[in-house]
Coordinates of C-alpha atoms in Angstrom, one line a residue:
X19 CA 0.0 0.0 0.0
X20 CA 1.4 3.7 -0.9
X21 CA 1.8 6.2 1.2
X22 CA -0.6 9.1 0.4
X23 CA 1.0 12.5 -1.1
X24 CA 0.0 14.0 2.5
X25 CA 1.9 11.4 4.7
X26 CA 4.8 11.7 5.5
X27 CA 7.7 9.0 4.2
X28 CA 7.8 5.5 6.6
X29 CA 11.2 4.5 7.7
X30 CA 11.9 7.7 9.6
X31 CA 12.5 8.6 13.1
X32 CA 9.1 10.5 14.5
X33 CA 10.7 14.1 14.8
X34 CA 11.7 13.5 11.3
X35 CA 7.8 12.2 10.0
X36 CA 6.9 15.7 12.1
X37 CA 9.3 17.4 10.2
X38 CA 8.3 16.2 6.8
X39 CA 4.4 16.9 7.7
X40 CA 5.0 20.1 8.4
X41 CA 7.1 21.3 5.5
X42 CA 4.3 19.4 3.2
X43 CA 1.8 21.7 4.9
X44 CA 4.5 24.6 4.1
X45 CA 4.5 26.2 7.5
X46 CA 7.7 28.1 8.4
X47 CA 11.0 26.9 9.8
X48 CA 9.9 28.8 13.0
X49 CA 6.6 26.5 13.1
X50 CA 8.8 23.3 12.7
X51 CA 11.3 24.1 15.3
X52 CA 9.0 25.0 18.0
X53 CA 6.2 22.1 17.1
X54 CA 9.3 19.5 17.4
X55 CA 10.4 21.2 20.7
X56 CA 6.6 20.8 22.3
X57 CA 6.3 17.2 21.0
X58 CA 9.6 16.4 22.4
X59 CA 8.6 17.9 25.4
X60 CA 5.3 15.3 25.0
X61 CA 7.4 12.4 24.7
X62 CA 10.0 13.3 27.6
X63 CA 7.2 14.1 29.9
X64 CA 5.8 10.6 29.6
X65 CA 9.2 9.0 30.1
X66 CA 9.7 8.3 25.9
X67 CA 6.8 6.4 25.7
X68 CA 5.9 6.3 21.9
X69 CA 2.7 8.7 21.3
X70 CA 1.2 5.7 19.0
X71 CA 0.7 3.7 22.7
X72 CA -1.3 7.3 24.1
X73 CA -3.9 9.4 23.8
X74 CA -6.6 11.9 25.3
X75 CA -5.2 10.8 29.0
X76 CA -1.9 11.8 28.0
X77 CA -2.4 14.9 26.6
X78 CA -4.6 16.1 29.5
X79 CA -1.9 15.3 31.6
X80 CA 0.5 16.8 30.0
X81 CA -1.4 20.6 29.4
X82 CA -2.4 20.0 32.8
X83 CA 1.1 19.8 34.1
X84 CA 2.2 22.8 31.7
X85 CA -0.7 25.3 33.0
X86 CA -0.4 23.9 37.2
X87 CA 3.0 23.1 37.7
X88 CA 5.4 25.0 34.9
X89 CA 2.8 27.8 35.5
X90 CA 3.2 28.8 31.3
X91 CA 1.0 31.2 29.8
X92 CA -2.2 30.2 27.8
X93 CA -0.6 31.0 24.3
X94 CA 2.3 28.4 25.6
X95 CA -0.3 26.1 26.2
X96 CA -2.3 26.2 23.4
X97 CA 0.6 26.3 21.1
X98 CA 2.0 23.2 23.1
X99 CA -2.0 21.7 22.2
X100 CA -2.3 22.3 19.0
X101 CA 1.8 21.0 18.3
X102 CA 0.4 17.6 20.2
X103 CA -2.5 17.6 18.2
X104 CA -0.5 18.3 14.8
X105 CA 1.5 14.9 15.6
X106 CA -1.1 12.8 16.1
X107 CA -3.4 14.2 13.0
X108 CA -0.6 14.5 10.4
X109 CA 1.6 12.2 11.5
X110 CA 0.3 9.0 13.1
X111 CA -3.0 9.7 11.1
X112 CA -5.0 9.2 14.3
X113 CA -8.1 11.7 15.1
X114 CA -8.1 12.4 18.8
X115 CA -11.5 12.4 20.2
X116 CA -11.0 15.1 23.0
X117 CA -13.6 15.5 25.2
X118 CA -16.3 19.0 25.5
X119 CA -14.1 19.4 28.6
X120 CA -10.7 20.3 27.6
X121 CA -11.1 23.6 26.8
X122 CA -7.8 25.1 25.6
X123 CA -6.9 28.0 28.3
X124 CA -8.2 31.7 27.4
X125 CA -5.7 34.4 27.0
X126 CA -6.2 37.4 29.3
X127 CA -8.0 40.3 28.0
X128 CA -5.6 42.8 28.5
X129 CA -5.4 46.1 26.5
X130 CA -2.2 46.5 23.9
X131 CA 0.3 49.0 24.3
X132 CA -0.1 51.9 22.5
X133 CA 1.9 54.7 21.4
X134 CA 0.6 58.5 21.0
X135 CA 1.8 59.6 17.0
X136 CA 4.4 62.4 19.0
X137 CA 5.7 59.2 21.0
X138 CA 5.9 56.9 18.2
X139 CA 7.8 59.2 15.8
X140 CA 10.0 59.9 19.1
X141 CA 11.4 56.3 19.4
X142 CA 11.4 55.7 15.9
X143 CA 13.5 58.9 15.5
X144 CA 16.0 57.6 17.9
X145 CA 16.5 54.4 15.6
X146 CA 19.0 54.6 12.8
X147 CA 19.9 52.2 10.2
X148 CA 17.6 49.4 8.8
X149 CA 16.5 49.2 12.8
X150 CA 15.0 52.7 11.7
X151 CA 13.7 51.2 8.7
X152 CA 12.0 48.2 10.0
X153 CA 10.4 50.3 12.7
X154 CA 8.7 52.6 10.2
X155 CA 7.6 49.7 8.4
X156 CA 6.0 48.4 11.8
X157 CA 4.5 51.6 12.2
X158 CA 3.8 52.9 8.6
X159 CA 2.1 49.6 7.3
X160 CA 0.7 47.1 10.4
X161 CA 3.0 44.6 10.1
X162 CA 3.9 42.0 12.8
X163 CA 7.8 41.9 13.6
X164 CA 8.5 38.7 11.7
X165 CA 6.1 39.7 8.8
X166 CA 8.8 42.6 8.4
X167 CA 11.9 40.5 8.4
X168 CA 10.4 38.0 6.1
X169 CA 9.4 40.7 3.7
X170 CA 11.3 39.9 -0.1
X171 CA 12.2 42.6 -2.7
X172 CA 9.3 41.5 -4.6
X173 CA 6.7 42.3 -1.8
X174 CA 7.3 46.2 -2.1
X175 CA 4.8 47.3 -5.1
X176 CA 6.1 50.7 -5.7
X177 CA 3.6 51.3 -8.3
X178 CA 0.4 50.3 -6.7
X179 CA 1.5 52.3 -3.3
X180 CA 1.1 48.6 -1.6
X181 CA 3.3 45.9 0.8
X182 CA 2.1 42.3 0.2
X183 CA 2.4 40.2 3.7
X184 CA 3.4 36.9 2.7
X185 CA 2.1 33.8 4.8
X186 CA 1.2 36.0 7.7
X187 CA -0.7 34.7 10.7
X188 CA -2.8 31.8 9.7
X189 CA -1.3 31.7 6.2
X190 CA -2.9 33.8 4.5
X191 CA -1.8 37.0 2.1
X192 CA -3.0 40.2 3.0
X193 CA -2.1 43.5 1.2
X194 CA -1.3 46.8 3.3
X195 CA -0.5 50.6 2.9
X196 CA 3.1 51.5 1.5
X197 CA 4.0 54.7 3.3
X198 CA 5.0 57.4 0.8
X199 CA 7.6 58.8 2.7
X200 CA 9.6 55.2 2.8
X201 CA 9.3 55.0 -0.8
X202 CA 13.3 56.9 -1.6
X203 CA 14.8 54.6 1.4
X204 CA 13.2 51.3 0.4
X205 CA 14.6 51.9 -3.2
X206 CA 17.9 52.0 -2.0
X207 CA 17.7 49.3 0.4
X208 CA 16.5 46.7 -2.8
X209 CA 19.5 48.1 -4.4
X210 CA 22.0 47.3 -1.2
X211 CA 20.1 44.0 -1.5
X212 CA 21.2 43.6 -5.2
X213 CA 25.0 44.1 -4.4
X214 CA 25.0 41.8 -1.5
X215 CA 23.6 39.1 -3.3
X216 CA 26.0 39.6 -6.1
X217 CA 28.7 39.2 -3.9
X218 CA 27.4 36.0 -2.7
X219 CA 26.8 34.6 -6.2
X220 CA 30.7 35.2 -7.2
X221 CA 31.3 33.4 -3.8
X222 CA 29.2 30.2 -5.0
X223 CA 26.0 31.4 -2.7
X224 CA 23.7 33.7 -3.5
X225 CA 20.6 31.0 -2.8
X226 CA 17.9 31.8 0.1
X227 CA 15.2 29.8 1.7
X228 CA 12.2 29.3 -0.2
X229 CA 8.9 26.8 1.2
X230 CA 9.4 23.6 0.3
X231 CA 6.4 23.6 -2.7
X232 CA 7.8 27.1 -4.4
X233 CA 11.3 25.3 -4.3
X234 CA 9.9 22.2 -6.1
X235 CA 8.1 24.5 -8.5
X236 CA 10.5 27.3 -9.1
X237 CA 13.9 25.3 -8.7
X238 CA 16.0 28.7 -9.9
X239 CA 13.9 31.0 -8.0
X240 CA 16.2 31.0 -5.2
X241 CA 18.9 32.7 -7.0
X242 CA 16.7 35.2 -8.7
X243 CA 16.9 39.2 -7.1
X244 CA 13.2 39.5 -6.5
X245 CA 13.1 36.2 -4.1
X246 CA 15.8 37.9 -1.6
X247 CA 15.1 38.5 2.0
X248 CA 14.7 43.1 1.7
X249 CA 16.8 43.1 5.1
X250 CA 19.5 40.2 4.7
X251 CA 21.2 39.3 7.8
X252 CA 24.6 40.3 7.7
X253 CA 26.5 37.1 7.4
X254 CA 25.9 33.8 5.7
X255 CA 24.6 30.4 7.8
X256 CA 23.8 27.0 6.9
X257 CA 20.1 26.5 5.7
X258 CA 19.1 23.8 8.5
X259 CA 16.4 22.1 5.8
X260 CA 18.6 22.1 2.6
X261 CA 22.6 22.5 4.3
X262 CA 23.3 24.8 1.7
X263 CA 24.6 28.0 2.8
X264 CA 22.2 30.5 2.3
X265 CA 21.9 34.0 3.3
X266 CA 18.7 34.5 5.6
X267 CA 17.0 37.1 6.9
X268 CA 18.1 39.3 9.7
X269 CA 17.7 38.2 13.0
X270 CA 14.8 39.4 15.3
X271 CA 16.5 40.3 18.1
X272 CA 18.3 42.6 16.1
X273 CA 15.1 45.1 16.0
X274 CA 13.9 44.6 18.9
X275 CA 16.9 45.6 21.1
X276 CA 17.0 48.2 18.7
X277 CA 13.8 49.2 20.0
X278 CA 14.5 48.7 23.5
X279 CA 17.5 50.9 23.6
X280 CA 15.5 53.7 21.5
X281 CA 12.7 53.6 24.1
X282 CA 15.0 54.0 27.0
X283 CA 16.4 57.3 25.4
X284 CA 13.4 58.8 24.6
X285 CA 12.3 58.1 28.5
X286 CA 8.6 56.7 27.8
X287 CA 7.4 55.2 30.5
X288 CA 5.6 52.6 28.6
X289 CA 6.6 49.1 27.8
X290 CA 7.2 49.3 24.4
X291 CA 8.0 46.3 22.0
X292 CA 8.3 46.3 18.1
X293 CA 4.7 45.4 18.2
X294 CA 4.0 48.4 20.3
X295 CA 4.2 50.3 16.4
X296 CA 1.5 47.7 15.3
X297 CA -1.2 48.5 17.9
X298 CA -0.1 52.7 17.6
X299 CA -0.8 52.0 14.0
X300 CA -4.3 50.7 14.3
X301 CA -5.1 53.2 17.0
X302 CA -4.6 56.1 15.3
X303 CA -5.9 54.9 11.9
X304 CA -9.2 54.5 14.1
X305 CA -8.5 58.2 15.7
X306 CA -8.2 59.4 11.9
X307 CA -11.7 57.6 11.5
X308 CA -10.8 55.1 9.0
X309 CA -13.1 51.9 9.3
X310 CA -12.9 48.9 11.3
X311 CA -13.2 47.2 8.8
X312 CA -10.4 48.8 6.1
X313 CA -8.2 48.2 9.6
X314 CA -9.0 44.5 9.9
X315 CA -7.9 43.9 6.3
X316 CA -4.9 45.5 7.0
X317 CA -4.2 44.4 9.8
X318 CA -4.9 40.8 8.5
X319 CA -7.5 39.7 11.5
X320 CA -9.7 37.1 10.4
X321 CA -12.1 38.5 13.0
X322 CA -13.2 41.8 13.5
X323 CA -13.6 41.0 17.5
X324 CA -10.3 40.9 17.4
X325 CA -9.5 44.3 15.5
X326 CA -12.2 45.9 18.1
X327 CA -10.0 46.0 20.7
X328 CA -8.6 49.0 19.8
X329 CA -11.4 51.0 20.1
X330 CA -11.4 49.9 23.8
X331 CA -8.3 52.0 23.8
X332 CA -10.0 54.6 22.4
X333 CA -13.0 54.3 24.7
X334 CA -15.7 54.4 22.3
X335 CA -18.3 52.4 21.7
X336 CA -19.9 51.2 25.4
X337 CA -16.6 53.2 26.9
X338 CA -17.9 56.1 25.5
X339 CA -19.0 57.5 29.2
X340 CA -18.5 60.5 30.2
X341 CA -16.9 60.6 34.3
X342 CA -19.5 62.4 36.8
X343 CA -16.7 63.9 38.6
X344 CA -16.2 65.6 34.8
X345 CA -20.2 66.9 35.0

């Protein structure tokens, strides 16, 4: 009997079956590495039993023990649920039956951070560099930190005014604003892009990471100008999938201690994190009175419950109430 297209090869360790699921699936490298780190965690907990010989039990006991004991957050538990549920589905082909009782934990409702435009343009104007750079982007156009980083030359649609988000949250494209003021500095950052990966190509590089089905389909797309990362990371490294040495995209941390140092000069007392700019984005579109709505396209929210939050900042809607110390 054959395997289908969907299953992953026999004959392979499970971390590797895992692996091969979820590049088939074409999730990012950042999905597989932290899917493969929970289900490891799985099997450890239950002292390497195979997950073939377990089931609902298991798995109850195991987000128990990360939610009483290890005290983790409810996105940490969720994302450790639904890496659990991956492997069994995808992998060993096996639909758990979970009962109307294990109801994954809910995240606290607590309100984002959010910049004023004269605080915003404050830190932002403390960056330098592509740190400056990515920060407008974050602030100008919506996007989440890693939708920035993973952002390739051929994303940036000067003519239609436009920034195409790749395989954002939940895998989907979205389309968003292209500020026109980033327009001159964008420009030459594809053309800094084009030198770099010249020089890798005379060194016998110049490849980077494309999903697993685009690789397959577009096997000299790799090497092509348009595919590159727009913000490179400054050395080459060994592509973990492929071991070919590629040149990836720069590193988060970069940014956001980029952020964190710009933040400490300007003296805001707010805790304020690259996706700070992506909250003060939405925010003020609202204040500008743009549409729910246009904001939950661009913000890429699949739910407008989700994009309402910010007018909780704003206190309108049922916060529209006026103090009766203010009367």
């Amino acid at each position: 009997m054959q395997n289908s297209p969907s299953s992953p090869p026999q004959g392979k360790k499970l971390l590797e079956q895992v692996s091969d699921a979820i590049r088939i699936k074409h999730n990012s490298q950042r999905t597989e590495k932290t899917y493969i780190d929970w289900i490891s965690r799985y099997i450890l907990f239950h002292k390497k039993r195979h997950p073939k010989d377990m089931g609902v039990e298991e798995i109850q006991a195991f987000i128990s023990h990360l939610a009483t004991e290890r005290r983790l957050s409810a996105s940490s538990q969720n994302q450790a649920l639904s890496a659990v549920i991956f492997l069994y589905r995808h992998v060993l082909q096996k639909e758990i039956d979970l009962p109307s009782d294990l109801i994954r934990a809910e995240k606290s409702k607590t309100l984002p951070v959010v910049l004023t435009q004269p605080e915003a343009l404050a830190v932002i104007t403390s960056m330098t560099g592509l740190s400056q750079l990515m920060a407008k982007i974050l602030y100008g156009s919506g996007l989440r930190l890693m939708e920035c980083l993973r952002l390739r030359v051929k994303d940036i649609d000067f003519g239609n005014h436009t920034i195409i988000v790749r395989d954002g949250k939940g895998e989907d494209d979205r389309a968003t604003i292209l500020p026109d003021s980033l327009i001159p500095a964008l420009q030459a950052q594809i053309k800094t892009v084009a030198l770099i990966h010249q020089q890798d190509l005379k060194k016998g590089c110049g490849e980077v990471y494309l999903p697993y089905a685009l690789a397959k389909k577009y096997p000299n797309a790799s090497k092509e100008d348009m595919w590159q990362y727009l913000f490179p990371a400054l050395s080459l490294s060994t592509d973990p999938v492929s071991k070919k040495t590629m040149r990836h995209h720069i590193d988060p941390s970069v940014l956001q201690k980029a952020v964190r140092r710009a933040a400490q000069l300007t003296k805001i007392d707010k805790p304020i994190s690259p996706h700070t700019f992506r909250h003060s984005f939405a925010t003020h579109l609202l204040q500008a009175g743009y549409d729910i709505r246009t904001i939950q396209e661009l913000l890429g929210h699949k739910d407008v419950k989700t994009t309402m939050i910010y007018t909780h900042v704003l206190q309108l809607g049922g916060m529209a109430v006026k103090s009766p110390l203010d009367s």
